[in-house]
């Protein structure tokens, strides 16, 4: 691409002339710019050559006979698609679990490692407390704490198991 300025007219440079050339030939260029380009072309041999080249190409394209797509065009395209690989990916596409088994179904609070660990911690401490105080199993709030503490961890684990079961069933069928 010869970008050397052979143009004495400062209103348009070769770069913008080339950029607008296609629109100029299409006749869609804004009038003022179109005139500037016309003037530039008169004085710039390089751009004139480019103009003629493009114009020739456009004429060639315009004169191409309309080509009717063959009747079985769609089928040929589809046949060229690698169906085996598409099939191979089927398992991935089908690996869907019910919404309640999606990780995101549980609130982030519950899923968070901190919540789960803290919960289990509370459970263990409550349990130890019960043992230390030698309390009967179902008295006071400590048993409740033992149960409540493990809920987040349990939820996450049960969900994980459910997910594994569903996916296992899917890959068998
Ligand atoms: Zn030029």
CSV table of C-alpha atoms and ligand atoms in Angstrom, one decimal:
chain,number,residue,atom,x,y,z
A,1,UNK,CA,0.0,0.0,0.0
A,2,UNK,CA,1.7,3.2,-1.2
A,3,UNK,CA,0.7,5.7,1.4
A,4,UNK,CA,3.1,8.4,0.2
A,5,UNK,CA,1.3,11.7,-0.3
A,6,UNK,CA,1.4,12.6,-3.9
A,7,UNK,CA,-1.5,14.9,-3.3
A,8,UNK,CA,-1.1,18.7,-3.2
A,9,UNK,CA,-4.7,19.2,-2.0
A,10,UNK,CA,-4.5,19.2,1.8
A,11,UNK,CA,-8.3,18.7,2.2
A,12,UNK,CA,-8.0,14.9,1.9
A,13,UNK,CA,-5.2,12.5,2.6
A,14,UNK,CA,-4.6,9.2,0.9
A,15,UNK,CA,-5.5,7.3,4.0
A,16,UNK,CA,-9.0,8.7,4.3
A,17,UNK,CA,-9.4,8.6,0.6
A,18,UNK,CA,-8.8,4.8,0.6
A,19,UNK,CA,-11.1,4.4,3.6
A,20,UNK,CA,-14.0,6.1,1.8
A,21,UNK,CA,-13.3,4.7,-1.6
A,22,UNK,CA,-15.8,1.8,-1.4
A,23,UNK,CA,-18.6,4.1,-0.2
A,24,UNK,CA,-17.7,6.6,-2.9
A,25,UNK,CA,-18.1,3.9,-5.5
A,26,UNK,CA,-21.3,2.8,-4.0
A,27,UNK,CA,-22.5,6.3,-4.2
A,28,UNK,CA,-23.4,6.4,-0.5
A,29,UNK,CA,-20.7,8.8,0.6
A,30,UNK,CA,-21.7,12.2,2.0
A,31,UNK,CA,-21.7,14.9,-0.7
A,32,UNK,CA,-18.9,17.1,0.7
A,33,UNK,CA,-16.6,14.1,1.3
A,34,UNK,CA,-17.5,12.7,-2.0
A,35,UNK,CA,-16.4,15.9,-3.7
A,36,UNK,CA,-13.1,16.0,-1.7
A,37,UNK,CA,-12.4,12.5,-2.8
A,38,UNK,CA,-13.2,13.3,-6.4
A,39,UNK,CA,-10.7,16.2,-6.2
A,40,UNK,CA,-8.1,14.0,-4.5
A,41,UNK,CA,-8.5,11.3,-7.2
A,42,UNK,CA,-7.8,13.8,-9.9
A,43,UNK,CA,-4.5,14.7,-8.4
A,44,UNK,CA,-3.3,11.4,-6.8
A,45,UNK,CA,-2.2,8.7,-9.1
A,46,UNK,CA,-1.9,6.1,-6.4
A,47,UNK,CA,-5.5,6.5,-5.3
A,48,UNK,CA,-6.6,6.7,-8.9
A,49,UNK,CA,-5.1,3.3,-9.4
A,50,UNK,CA,-6.8,1.9,-6.3
A,51,UNK,CA,-10.1,3.5,-7.4
A,52,UNK,CA,-9.9,1.8,-10.8
A,53,UNK,CA,-9.0,-1.5,-9.2
A,54,UNK,CA,-11.9,-1.4,-6.8
A,55,UNK,CA,-14.3,-0.2,-9.5
A,56,UNK,CA,-13.2,-3.1,-11.8
A,57,UNK,CA,-13.8,-5.5,-9.0
A,58,UNK,CA,-17.2,-4.2,-8.2
A,59,UNK,CA,-18.2,-4.4,-11.8
A,60,UNK,CA,-16.9,-8.0,-11.9
A,61,UNK,CA,-19.0,-8.8,-8.9
A,62,UNK,CA,-22.1,-7.1,-10.3
A,63,UNK,CA,-21.8,-9.0,-13.5
A,64,UNK,CA,-21.5,-12.4,-11.9
A,65,UNK,CA,-24.5,-14.5,-12.9
A,66,UNK,CA,-26.9,-15.3,-10.2
A,67,UNK,CA,-26.0,-18.6,-8.8
A,68,UNK,CA,-28.8,-20.8,-7.7
A,69,UNK,CA,-28.0,-22.9,-4.6
A,70,UNK,CA,-28.4,-26.6,-5.4
A,71,UNK,CA,-31.6,-28.2,-4.1
A,72,UNK,CA,-29.8,-30.3,-1.5
A,73,UNK,CA,-27.6,-27.5,-0.4
A,74,UNK,CA,-28.8,-27.6,3.2
A,75,UNK,CA,-28.3,-31.4,3.4
A,76,UNK,CA,-24.8,-31.1,2.1
A,77,UNK,CA,-23.9,-28.5,4.8
A,78,UNK,CA,-25.4,-30.7,7.5
A,79,UNK,CA,-23.6,-33.7,6.2
A,80,UNK,CA,-20.3,-31.9,6.5
A,81,UNK,CA,-20.9,-31.3,10.2
A,82,UNK,CA,-19.0,-33.8,12.2
A,83,UNK,CA,-21.9,-35.7,13.6
A,84,UNK,CA,-19.8,-38.2,15.6
A,85,UNK,CA,-18.2,-35.4,17.6
A,86,UNK,CA,-21.6,-33.8,18.1
A,87,UNK,CA,-22.8,-37.1,19.5
A,88,UNK,CA,-19.8,-37.5,21.6
A,89,UNK,CA,-20.6,-34.3,23.4
A,90,UNK,CA,-24.2,-35.4,24.1
A,91,UNK,CA,-23.3,-36.6,27.6
A,92,UNK,CA,-21.9,-33.2,28.5
A,93,UNK,CA,-25.0,-31.5,27.1
A,94,UNK,CA,-27.3,-33.8,29.1
A,95,UNK,CA,-25.5,-33.5,32.4
A,96,UNK,CA,-28.2,-31.5,34.0
A,97,UNK,CA,-29.5,-31.9,37.4
A,98,UNK,CA,-32.7,-30.7,38.9
A,99,UNK,CA,-32.6,-27.1,40.2
A,100,UNK,CA,-32.7,-28.1,43.8
A,101,UNK,CA,-29.5,-30.1,43.2
A,102,UNK,CA,-27.7,-27.2,41.7
A,103,UNK,CA,-25.0,-25.8,44.0
A,104,UNK,CA,-26.5,-22.3,43.7
A,105,UNK,CA,-29.8,-23.6,45.0
A,106,UNK,CA,-28.5,-23.3,48.5
A,107,UNK,CA,-27.9,-19.8,49.8
A,108,UNK,CA,-24.2,-18.8,49.6
A,109,UNK,CA,-24.4,-18.3,53.4
A,110,UNK,CA,-25.1,-22.0,53.8
A,111,UNK,CA,-22.6,-23.1,51.2
A,112,UNK,CA,-19.8,-21.0,52.6
A,113,UNK,CA,-17.0,-23.1,54.1
A,114,UNK,CA,-16.9,-20.8,57.2
A,115,UNK,CA,-20.6,-21.3,57.9
A,116,UNK,CA,-20.3,-25.1,57.5
A,117,UNK,CA,-17.2,-25.3,59.7
A,118,UNK,CA,-18.6,-23.0,62.3
A,119,UNK,CA,-21.8,-25.0,62.3
A,120,UNK,CA,-20.0,-28.3,62.8
A,121,UNK,CA,-17.9,-26.6,65.5
A,122,UNK,CA,-21.0,-25.4,67.3
A,123,UNK,CA,-22.4,-28.9,67.1
A,124,UNK,CA,-19.3,-30.5,68.5
A,125,UNK,CA,-19.0,-28.0,71.3
A,126,UNK,CA,-22.6,-28.4,72.2
A,127,UNK,CA,-22.2,-32.1,72.2
A,128,UNK,CA,-19.1,-31.9,74.3
A,129,UNK,CA,-21.0,-29.5,76.6
A,130,UNK,CA,-23.8,-32.0,77.0
A,131,UNK,CA,-21.3,-34.8,77.8
A,132,UNK,CA,-19.3,-32.6,80.2
A,133,UNK,CA,-22.4,-31.5,82.0
A,134,UNK,CA,-23.8,-35.0,81.9
A,135,UNK,CA,-27.1,-33.7,80.7
A,136,UNK,CA,-29.9,-36.0,79.7
A,137,UNK,CA,-30.2,-36.2,75.9
A,138,UNK,CA,-33.3,-34.1,75.3
A,139,UNK,CA,-33.0,-31.2,77.7
A,140,UNK,CA,-32.2,-27.6,77.3
A,141,UNK,CA,-31.1,-25.9,74.1
A,142,UNK,CA,-27.8,-27.8,73.6
A,143,UNK,CA,-29.3,-30.7,71.7
A,144,UNK,CA,-30.9,-28.2,69.4
A,145,UNK,CA,-27.5,-26.6,68.8
A,146,UNK,CA,-26.0,-29.9,68.0
A,147,UNK,CA,-28.6,-30.5,65.3
A,148,UNK,CA,-28.7,-26.9,64.0
A,149,UNK,CA,-25.0,-26.8,63.8
A,150,UNK,CA,-24.7,-29.6,61.3
A,151,UNK,CA,-27.5,-28.5,59.1
A,152,UNK,CA,-25.4,-26.4,56.6
A,153,UNK,CA,-22.9,-29.2,56.2
A,154,UNK,CA,-25.6,-31.8,55.9
A,155,UNK,CA,-27.5,-29.8,53.3
A,156,UNK,CA,-24.4,-29.4,51.2
A,157,UNK,CA,-23.5,-33.1,51.5
A,158,UNK,CA,-26.9,-34.4,50.8
A,159,UNK,CA,-27.2,-32.1,47.8
A,160,UNK,CA,-23.8,-33.4,46.6
A,161,UNK,CA,-24.9,-37.0,46.9
A,162,UNK,CA,-28.2,-36.3,45.1
A,163,UNK,CA,-26.3,-34.7,42.3
A,164,UNK,CA,-24.0,-37.7,42.0
A,165,UNK,CA,-26.9,-40.1,41.9
A,166,UNK,CA,-28.8,-38.1,39.2
A,167,UNK,CA,-25.7,-37.8,37.0
A,168,UNK,CA,-24.9,-41.5,37.5
A,169,UNK,CA,-28.5,-42.4,36.4
A,170,UNK,CA,-28.2,-40.1,33.4
A,171,UNK,CA,-24.9,-41.6,32.1
A,172,UNK,CA,-26.4,-45.1,32.4
A,173,UNK,CA,-29.5,-44.3,30.3
B,1,LIG,ZN1,-4.1,9.6,-2.6
